[in-house]
Short mmCIF file of C-alpha atoms and ligand atoms in Angstrom, two decimals:
data_model
loop_
_atom_site.label_atom_id
_atom_site.label_comp_id
_atom_site.label_asym_id
_atom_site.label_seq_id
_atom_site.Cartn_x
_atom_site.Cartn_y
_atom_site.Cartn_z
CA MET A 1 -88.60 -7.25 137.94
CA SER A 2 -91.31 -9.17 139.83
CA ALA A 3 -90.72 -10.54 143.34
CA ARG A 4 -90.88 -14.02 141.83
CA GLU A 5 -88.19 -13.19 139.26
CA ILE A 6 -85.97 -11.69 142.00
CA GLU A 7 -86.46 -14.82 144.08
CA ASN A 8 -85.50 -16.96 141.09
CA MET A 9 -82.39 -14.92 140.38
CA GLU A 10 -81.29 -15.10 144.01
CA ALA A 11 -81.71 -18.87 143.96
CA ILE A 12 -79.61 -19.12 140.77
CA ASN A 13 -76.89 -16.93 142.31
CA ALA A 14 -76.87 -18.96 145.52
CA GLU A 15 -76.53 -22.18 143.53
CA LEU A 16 -73.68 -20.70 141.46
CA ARG A 17 -71.86 -19.50 144.59
CA GLN A 18 -72.15 -23.00 146.06
CA TRP A 19 -70.87 -24.51 142.80
CA CYS A 20 -67.85 -22.16 142.81
CA HIS A 21 -67.17 -23.24 146.38
CA GLU A 22 -67.25 -26.94 145.47
CA LEU A 23 -65.07 -26.43 142.39
CA PRO A 24 -61.53 -27.71 143.18
CA LYS A 25 -59.29 -24.65 142.86
CA VAL A 26 -55.61 -23.75 142.47
CA GLU A 27 -54.35 -20.58 144.20
CA LEU A 28 -51.16 -19.13 142.67
CA HIS A 29 -51.10 -15.59 144.15
CA ALA A 30 -51.74 -15.35 147.89
CA HIS A 31 -49.62 -13.33 150.32
CA LEU A 32 -49.38 -14.77 153.84
CA ASN A 33 -49.75 -11.49 155.75
CA GLY A 34 -52.47 -10.39 153.33
CA SER A 35 -54.44 -13.54 154.22
CA ILE A 36 -54.66 -13.04 157.99
CA ARG A 37 -58.19 -13.43 159.36
CA ASP A 38 -59.82 -10.21 160.64
CA SER A 39 -60.62 -12.03 163.90
CA THR A 40 -56.93 -12.87 164.39
CA LEU A 41 -55.85 -9.33 163.54
CA LEU A 42 -58.31 -7.82 166.02
CA GLU A 43 -57.08 -10.23 168.69
CA LEU A 44 -53.47 -9.26 167.93
CA VAL A 45 -54.38 -5.57 168.20
CA LYS A 46 -56.03 -6.16 171.57
CA ASN A 47 -53.06 -8.14 172.90
CA HIS A 48 -50.65 -5.54 171.53
CA GLY A 49 -52.42 -2.68 173.31
CA ASP A 50 -51.52 0.99 172.89
CA ASN A 51 -47.84 1.78 172.90
CA GLY A 52 -47.70 5.18 171.29
CA VAL A 53 -46.84 3.53 167.95
CA LEU A 54 -50.15 1.69 167.50
CA ILE A 55 -53.39 3.05 168.93
CA SER A 56 -55.79 0.09 169.08
CA LYS A 57 -58.91 2.07 168.18
CA ASP A 58 -57.28 3.56 165.07
CA VAL A 59 -55.84 0.21 164.00
CA GLU A 60 -59.18 -1.58 164.43
CA GLN A 61 -60.77 1.11 162.25
CA MET A 62 -58.06 0.66 159.58
CA ILE A 63 -58.48 -3.13 159.60
CA LEU A 64 -62.24 -2.95 159.19
CA GLU A 65 -61.96 -0.26 156.50
CA LYS A 66 -59.89 -2.70 154.37
CA GLY A 67 -57.47 -2.00 151.55
CA THR A 68 -59.40 0.62 149.57
CA SER A 69 -56.36 2.05 147.79
CA LEU A 70 -52.81 0.79 147.14
CA ARG A 71 -51.51 3.41 149.60
CA LYS A 72 -53.90 2.17 152.33
CA CYS A 73 -52.84 -1.42 151.62
CA PHE A 74 -49.21 -0.63 152.37
CA GLU A 75 -50.13 1.36 155.46
CA LEU A 76 -52.04 -1.71 156.63
CA PHE A 77 -49.16 -4.08 155.84
CA ALA A 78 -46.84 -1.93 157.95
CA VAL A 79 -49.28 -2.37 160.86
CA TYR A 80 -49.75 -6.11 160.20
CA HIS A 81 -45.98 -6.57 160.31
CA VAL A 82 -45.78 -4.87 163.73
CA LEU A 83 -48.52 -7.17 165.01
CA ALA A 84 -47.52 -10.46 163.39
CA THR A 85 -43.74 -10.66 163.09
CA ASP A 86 -42.89 -13.08 165.89
CA HIS A 87 -42.43 -16.85 165.54
CA GLU A 88 -45.63 -17.87 167.33
CA THR A 89 -47.84 -15.52 165.30
CA VAL A 90 -46.19 -16.40 161.97
CA LYS A 91 -46.88 -20.07 162.77
CA ARG A 92 -50.50 -19.27 163.68
CA ILE A 93 -51.34 -17.15 160.61
CA THR A 94 -49.79 -19.79 158.33
CA LYS A 95 -51.86 -22.57 159.92
CA GLU A 96 -55.05 -20.47 159.68
CA ALA A 97 -54.41 -19.36 156.09
CA VAL A 98 -53.89 -22.95 154.89
CA GLU A 99 -56.97 -24.15 156.78
CA ASP A 100 -59.04 -21.35 155.22
CA PHE A 101 -57.88 -22.13 151.67
CA ALA A 102 -58.50 -25.86 152.24
CA ALA A 103 -62.00 -25.09 153.58
CA ASP A 104 -62.58 -23.14 150.34
CA ASN A 105 -61.75 -26.33 148.39
CA CYS A 106 -58.33 -25.23 147.19
CA ILE A 107 -56.43 -28.37 146.29
CA TYR A 108 -53.18 -26.53 145.61
CA LEU A 109 -51.89 -23.35 147.28
CA GLU A 110 -48.73 -21.45 146.43
CA LEU A 111 -48.36 -19.30 149.54
CA ARG A 112 -45.92 -16.42 149.17
CA THR A 113 -44.33 -14.44 151.96
CA THR A 114 -41.46 -12.01 152.52
CA PRO A 115 -38.92 -13.57 154.95
CA LYS A 116 -38.40 -10.99 157.70
CA LYS A 117 -35.76 -10.21 160.31
CA ASN A 118 -36.87 -9.01 163.74
CA GLU A 119 -33.91 -8.62 166.07
CA ALA A 120 -36.13 -7.82 169.05
CA LYS A 121 -37.72 -11.26 168.65
CA GLY A 122 -34.51 -13.08 167.69
CA MET A 123 -35.96 -13.59 164.22
CA THR A 124 -33.84 -14.19 161.14
CA LYS A 125 -35.17 -14.73 157.62
CA ARG A 126 -34.54 -18.42 158.14
CA SER A 127 -36.25 -18.66 161.51
CA TYR A 128 -39.19 -16.72 160.01
CA MET A 129 -39.50 -19.41 157.33
CA ASP A 130 -39.10 -22.20 159.92
CA ALA A 131 -42.10 -20.68 161.72
CA VAL A 132 -44.04 -20.84 158.44
CA ILE A 133 -43.14 -24.54 158.09
CA ASP A 134 -44.21 -25.09 161.72
CA GLY A 135 -47.53 -23.48 160.82
CA LEU A 136 -47.98 -25.96 157.95
CA LYS A 137 -47.20 -28.84 160.30
CA ALA A 138 -49.79 -27.51 162.76
CA VAL A 139 -52.65 -27.71 160.23
CA ASP A 140 -55.08 -30.30 161.54
CA THR A 141 -58.25 -29.94 159.51
CA VAL A 142 -56.78 -31.54 156.35
CA ASP A 143 -53.66 -33.39 155.23
CA VAL A 144 -50.95 -31.06 153.93
CA ASP A 145 -48.51 -32.19 151.25
CA LEU A 146 -45.58 -29.79 151.41
CA CYS A 147 -42.72 -31.42 149.58
CA GLY A 148 -44.07 -34.71 148.37
CA CYS A 149 -44.24 -35.80 152.01
CA GLU A 150 -47.49 -35.55 153.92
CA LEU A 151 -46.82 -33.31 156.90
CA THR A 152 -49.77 -34.47 158.85
CA ASN A 153 -50.20 -38.21 159.14
CA LYS A 154 -53.75 -39.25 158.55
CA LYS A 155 -55.76 -38.87 161.72
CA ASN A 156 -56.64 -42.45 162.83
CA GLY A 157 -56.03 -43.69 159.26
CA ASP A 158 -58.89 -41.61 157.91
CA TRP A 159 -57.96 -41.83 154.23
CA ARG A 160 -61.02 -39.80 153.27
CA ARG A 161 -59.54 -36.59 154.75
CA LYS A 162 -59.11 -33.75 152.27
CA LYS A 163 -55.60 -33.00 151.15
CA ILE A 164 -54.09 -29.70 150.07
CA PHE A 165 -50.78 -29.39 148.27
CA VAL A 166 -48.93 -26.34 149.63
CA ARG A 167 -45.80 -24.89 148.09
CA LEU A 168 -44.01 -21.73 149.16
CA LEU A 169 -42.70 -18.70 147.25
CA LEU A 170 -40.25 -16.35 148.90
CA SER A 171 -41.05 -12.73 148.18
CA ILE A 172 -38.45 -10.10 147.46
CA ASN A 173 -39.83 -6.77 148.67
CA ARG A 174 -38.96 -4.26 145.97
CA SER A 175 -37.82 -1.74 148.57
CA GLU A 176 -35.01 -4.12 149.67
CA ALA A 177 -31.35 -3.62 148.78
CA THR A 178 -29.77 -5.96 146.23
CA SER A 179 -27.88 -7.84 148.94
CA ALA A 180 -31.08 -8.49 150.93
CA ALA A 181 -32.85 -9.67 147.78
CA ILE A 182 -29.99 -12.06 146.98
CA GLU A 183 -30.13 -13.33 150.58
CA THR A 184 -33.80 -14.22 150.03
CA VAL A 185 -32.97 -16.08 146.79
CA ASN A 186 -30.22 -18.05 148.56
CA LEU A 187 -32.67 -18.88 151.36
CA ALA A 188 -35.15 -20.16 148.77
CA MET A 189 -32.44 -22.46 147.37
CA GLU A 190 -31.58 -23.64 150.90
CA MET A 191 -35.26 -24.53 151.50
CA LYS A 192 -36.01 -26.13 148.12
CA GLU A 193 -36.37 -29.55 149.73
CA MET A 194 -38.82 -28.01 152.23
CA GLY A 195 -41.44 -26.94 149.73
CA VAL A 196 -40.05 -23.65 148.43
CA VAL A 197 -40.63 -23.60 144.68
CA GLY A 198 -39.98 -20.06 143.49
CA ILE A 199 -39.49 -16.34 143.92
CA ASP A 200 -42.01 -13.46 143.90
CA LEU A 201 -41.25 -9.77 143.47
CA SER A 202 -43.78 -7.65 145.31
CA GLY A 203 -44.10 -4.63 147.57
CA ASP A 204 -45.22 -1.04 147.12
CA PRO A 205 -44.92 -0.45 143.36
CA THR A 206 -44.26 3.26 143.92
CA VAL A 207 -40.93 2.55 145.63
CA GLY A 208 -37.76 0.71 144.63
CA GLN A 209 -35.97 0.33 141.33
CA TRP A 210 -36.07 -2.62 138.91
CA ASP A 211 -32.27 -2.41 138.48
CA THR A 212 -31.80 -2.95 142.24
CA VAL A 213 -33.65 -6.27 142.29
CA LEU A 214 -32.68 -7.52 138.81
CA PRO A 215 -29.35 -9.06 139.95
CA ALA A 216 -31.26 -11.17 142.52
CA LEU A 217 -33.82 -12.27 139.91
CA GLU A 218 -31.05 -13.21 137.49
CA HIS A 219 -29.40 -15.12 140.33
CA ALA A 220 -32.68 -16.99 140.93
CA ARG A 221 -32.89 -17.80 137.24
CA LYS A 222 -29.31 -19.17 137.23
CA LEU A 223 -30.25 -21.35 140.21
CA GLY A 224 -33.27 -22.68 138.32
CA LEU A 225 -35.87 -21.00 140.56
CA PRO A 226 -39.07 -19.94 138.72
CA VAL A 227 -40.02 -16.26 139.13
CA THR A 228 -43.31 -14.37 139.24
CA LEU A 229 -43.41 -10.56 139.23
CA HIS A 230 -46.00 -8.04 140.38
CA CYS A 231 -46.35 -6.01 137.22
CA GLY A 232 -48.30 -2.99 136.04
CA GLU A 233 -50.00 -2.00 139.29
CA VAL A 234 -48.94 1.53 138.47
CA ARG A 235 -48.06 3.07 135.08
CA ASN A 236 -44.34 2.54 134.55
CA SER A 237 -43.71 1.53 130.97
CA LYS A 238 -39.91 1.41 131.32
CA GLU A 239 -40.16 -1.08 134.20
CA ILE A 240 -42.96 -3.07 132.54
CA GLN A 241 -40.85 -3.43 129.38
CA ALA A 242 -37.87 -4.55 131.50
CA MET A 243 -40.11 -7.15 133.18
CA LEU A 244 -41.29 -8.39 129.78
CA ASP A 245 -37.63 -8.53 128.66
CA PHE A 246 -36.91 -10.69 131.74
CA ASN A 247 -39.72 -13.00 130.56
CA PRO A 248 -40.64 -14.55 133.96
CA GLN A 249 -42.63 -17.78 134.33
CA ARG A 250 -45.64 -15.76 135.50
CA LEU A 251 -46.80 -12.17 136.04
CA GLY A 252 -49.23 -10.81 138.63
CA HIS A 253 -51.93 -8.18 137.95
CA VAL A 254 -50.71 -6.55 134.64
CA CYS A 255 -53.31 -3.79 135.08
CA LEU A 256 -51.85 -0.66 133.54
CA LEU A 257 -49.95 -1.63 130.40
CA ALA A 258 -49.54 0.64 127.41
CA GLU A 259 -50.98 -0.83 124.19
CA GLU A 260 -47.60 -1.92 122.79
CA ASP A 261 -46.66 -3.61 126.11
CA TRP A 262 -50.09 -5.27 126.23
CA GLU A 263 -49.63 -6.74 122.74
CA ARG A 264 -46.10 -7.86 123.67
CA LEU A 265 -47.37 -9.57 126.83
CA LYS A 266 -49.86 -11.48 124.73
CA SER A 267 -47.28 -12.45 122.14
CA LEU A 268 -44.99 -13.75 124.92
CA MET A 269 -47.90 -15.81 126.34
CA ILE A 270 -46.65 -15.26 129.93
CA PRO A 271 -49.32 -16.72 132.29
CA VAL A 272 -51.06 -13.99 134.32
CA GLU A 273 -52.28 -14.19 137.94
CA ILE A 274 -55.55 -12.25 137.81
CA CYS A 275 -56.72 -10.68 141.11
CA LEU A 276 -60.13 -9.16 140.33
CA THR A 277 -61.20 -8.00 143.81
CA SER A 278 -57.73 -6.71 144.66
CA ASN A 279 -57.63 -4.56 141.50
CA ILE A 280 -61.12 -3.15 142.11
CA MET A 281 -60.69 -2.57 145.89
CA THR A 282 -57.38 -0.73 145.34
CA GLN A 283 -59.08 1.26 142.55
CA THR A 284 -56.30 0.18 140.18
CA ILE A 285 -59.15 -0.80 137.82
CA PRO A 286 -62.18 1.51 138.22
CA LEU A 287 -64.92 -0.97 137.33
CA ILE A 288 -64.82 -4.77 137.11
CA GLU A 289 -66.62 -4.60 133.76
CA TYR A 290 -63.50 -2.84 132.36
CA HIS A 291 -61.13 -5.45 133.82
CA HIS A 292 -58.50 -6.79 131.39
CA PHE A 293 -59.52 -10.35 132.35
CA ALA A 294 -62.06 -10.17 129.49
CA ASP A 295 -59.45 -9.31 126.83
CA LEU A 296 -57.02 -11.96 128.04
CA TYR A 297 -59.74 -14.59 128.34
CA LYS A 298 -61.09 -13.85 124.85
CA SER A 299 -57.56 -14.04 123.41
CA LYS A 300 -57.11 -17.44 125.14
CA HIS A 301 -54.16 -16.00 127.06
CA PRO A 302 -52.91 -18.30 129.89
CA LEU A 303 -54.32 -16.98 133.16
CA SER A 304 -55.38 -18.04 136.63
CA LEU A 305 -57.90 -16.41 139.00
CA CYS A 306 -56.30 -15.56 142.36
CA THR A 307 -57.09 -13.77 145.63
CA ASP A 308 -53.90 -11.74 146.33
CA ASP A 309 -54.95 -10.94 149.93
CA THR A 310 -58.08 -12.70 151.25
CA GLY A 311 -57.95 -10.81 154.56
CA LEU A 312 -57.23 -7.35 153.20
CA PHE A 313 -59.96 -7.65 150.54
CA SER A 314 -62.46 -9.90 152.37
CA THR A 315 -62.53 -12.36 149.53
CA THR A 316 -62.04 -16.07 148.86
CA LEU A 317 -60.95 -17.87 145.71
CA SER A 318 -64.53 -19.18 145.32
CA ASN A 319 -65.68 -15.56 145.36
CA GLU A 320 -63.17 -14.67 142.63
CA TYR A 321 -64.60 -17.45 140.44
CA TYR A 322 -68.14 -16.35 141.23
CA LYS A 323 -67.33 -12.71 140.32
CA ALA A 324 -65.75 -13.79 137.04
CA ALA A 325 -68.78 -15.96 136.22
CA VAL A 326 -71.42 -13.27 136.86
CA THR A 327 -69.39 -10.36 135.44
CA PHE A 328 -68.14 -12.00 132.24
CA GLY A 329 -71.01 -14.48 131.74
CA LEU A 330 -68.91 -17.63 132.01
CA GLY A 331 -70.72 -20.98 132.24
CA LYS A 332 -69.76 -23.86 134.53
CA GLU A 333 -67.82 -25.72 131.81
CA GLU A 334 -65.76 -22.58 131.13
CA MET A 335 -65.16 -22.01 134.85
CA PHE A 336 -64.17 -25.64 135.34
CA LYS A 337 -61.71 -25.39 132.40
CA LEU A 338 -60.26 -22.14 133.82
CA ALA A 339 -59.63 -23.82 137.18
CA GLN A 340 -58.24 -26.98 135.59
CA GLU A 341 -55.85 -25.07 133.28
CA ALA A 342 -54.28 -23.27 136.26
CA VAL A 343 -52.51 -26.57 136.99
CA ASP A 344 -50.31 -25.93 133.95
CA PHE A 345 -48.83 -22.82 135.62
CA VAL A 346 -47.93 -24.21 139.06
CA PHE A 347 -44.26 -24.10 140.04
CA ALA A 348 -44.47 -27.53 141.71
CA ASN A 349 -43.08 -30.64 139.97
CA GLU A 350 -44.71 -32.95 137.41
CA ASP A 351 -45.75 -35.43 140.08
CA VAL A 352 -47.90 -32.81 141.84
CA LYS A 353 -49.35 -31.71 138.49
CA LYS A 354 -50.37 -35.31 137.81
CA HIS A 355 -52.14 -35.54 141.18
CA LEU A 356 -53.97 -32.28 140.54
CA ALA A 357 -54.96 -33.30 137.01
CA GLN A 358 -56.39 -36.53 138.36
CA ASN A 359 -58.33 -34.58 140.99
CA TYR A 360 -59.98 -32.57 138.21
CA GLU A 361 -60.82 -35.70 136.22
CA GLU A 362 -62.60 -37.11 139.27
CA ALA A 363 -64.33 -33.78 140.00
CA LYS A 364 -65.63 -33.43 136.43
CA ALA A 365 -68.14 -36.25 136.84
CA ARG A 366 -69.10 -34.92 140.26
CA ILE A 367 -69.80 -31.27 139.55
CA LEU A 368 -70.33 -30.81 135.82
C1 6MZ B 401 -52.40 -5.36 146.88
N1 6MZ B 401 -51.32 -5.51 145.98
C2 6MZ B 401 -50.04 -5.81 146.31
N2 6MZ B 401 -49.07 -5.30 145.53
C3 6MZ B 401 -47.76 -5.52 145.83
N3 6MZ B 401 -47.36 -6.23 146.91
C4 6MZ B 401 -48.31 -6.75 147.69
C5 6MZ B 401 -49.70 -6.59 147.43
N4 6MZ B 401 -50.38 -7.27 148.40
C6 6MZ B 401 -49.45 -7.81 149.24
N5 6MZ B 401 -48.22 -7.48 148.81
C7 6MZ B 401 -46.94 -7.82 149.44
O1 6MZ B 401 -47.15 -8.86 150.40
C8 6MZ B 401 -46.70 -8.41 151.70
C9 6MZ B 401 -47.59 -8.99 152.78
O2 6MZ B 401 -47.40 -10.40 152.87
P1 6MZ B 401 -46.05 -11.00 153.51
O3 6MZ B 401 -45.63 -10.05 154.63
O4 6MZ B 401 -45.06 -11.07 152.40
O5 6MZ B 401 -46.45 -12.33 154.05
C10 6MZ B 401 -46.83 -6.91 151.64
O6 6MZ B 401 -45.96 -6.31 152.59
C11 6MZ B 401 -46.40 -6.61 150.21
O7 6MZ B 401 -44.98 -6.59 150.12
ZN1 ZN B 402 -49.91 -9.62 145.21
#
């Protein structure tokens, strides 16, 4: 390839990256502690110092190495939780995560997090969530709509400020006992008027039993709370079939499904939260060219591109769109349609969906 051709290609890529950044986007699968900025983590490590449990040098190395396998991801999360589970830090990482997604032109963010207890810090699952809400209220770069009410009043009446709709999912960690999982579902119900719109099942897929968490998920269903499940990050056909039997509103990942389960997923048309970089970085999918996004996209299966953990995987939602475009040869119209269709799968109410749909109508003329 000549220097001129390389220059041309780089210019095309740069333009496409910029376009993906400007595209209004909907994020449906983002974990709060997975979205902590590296700079914040490194500051937390420094402030935490060495206490025999965490050795700063080792932790810094782990943070910079990133989540290069599922096992490493969960080792990192255990460290993040030591560093970040106090009210002040939970408030800070929430504020920063929302500001980062807004800066990446996300117009709607479903932020999921596992409510945590921390007796040493006087933290209950409820006070953890109150700190998350405080973080949303502290956002000052854009207007945040959390529950149909704008949390931040427009700075000096500046109506041109960007707005991001944020809704919250409470995560059940699959290593929790049934009672703890039910406590999280009840907390979600208690906070429905404060922007909580659903339940996520996540956590290390190599631990925990489906039957332990199922009563809590059935409880959520009875209460009318939508559910999304991490599914198929490891081979476990019995559990995957049980998740398909449960027929949740959405599924995350669906990487390692046996052929019959794959066909059943497609016949059920359950919307899938696709996390390209996460699946490649954790080596769940060996090569992006083999990613099941292509099969689902070709079969017109409902799906949405997501980040999973922007901090852990050094990605953004714009980058996920860019990767999909260059890997699977999608044009701007197809990318725009993919982003726009994600609105159909949000757990927020019809009013929010109408706002988002209108946003896309306005954006169409601007960027297509
Ligand atoms: C990479 N693939 C993944 N698979 C499964 N669970 C994951 C995950 N990435 C993140 N989490 C879940 O999100 C928690 C961190 O955010 P919160 O402390 O809840 O805010 C992790 O502890 C894990 O339970
Ligand atoms: Zn996830």
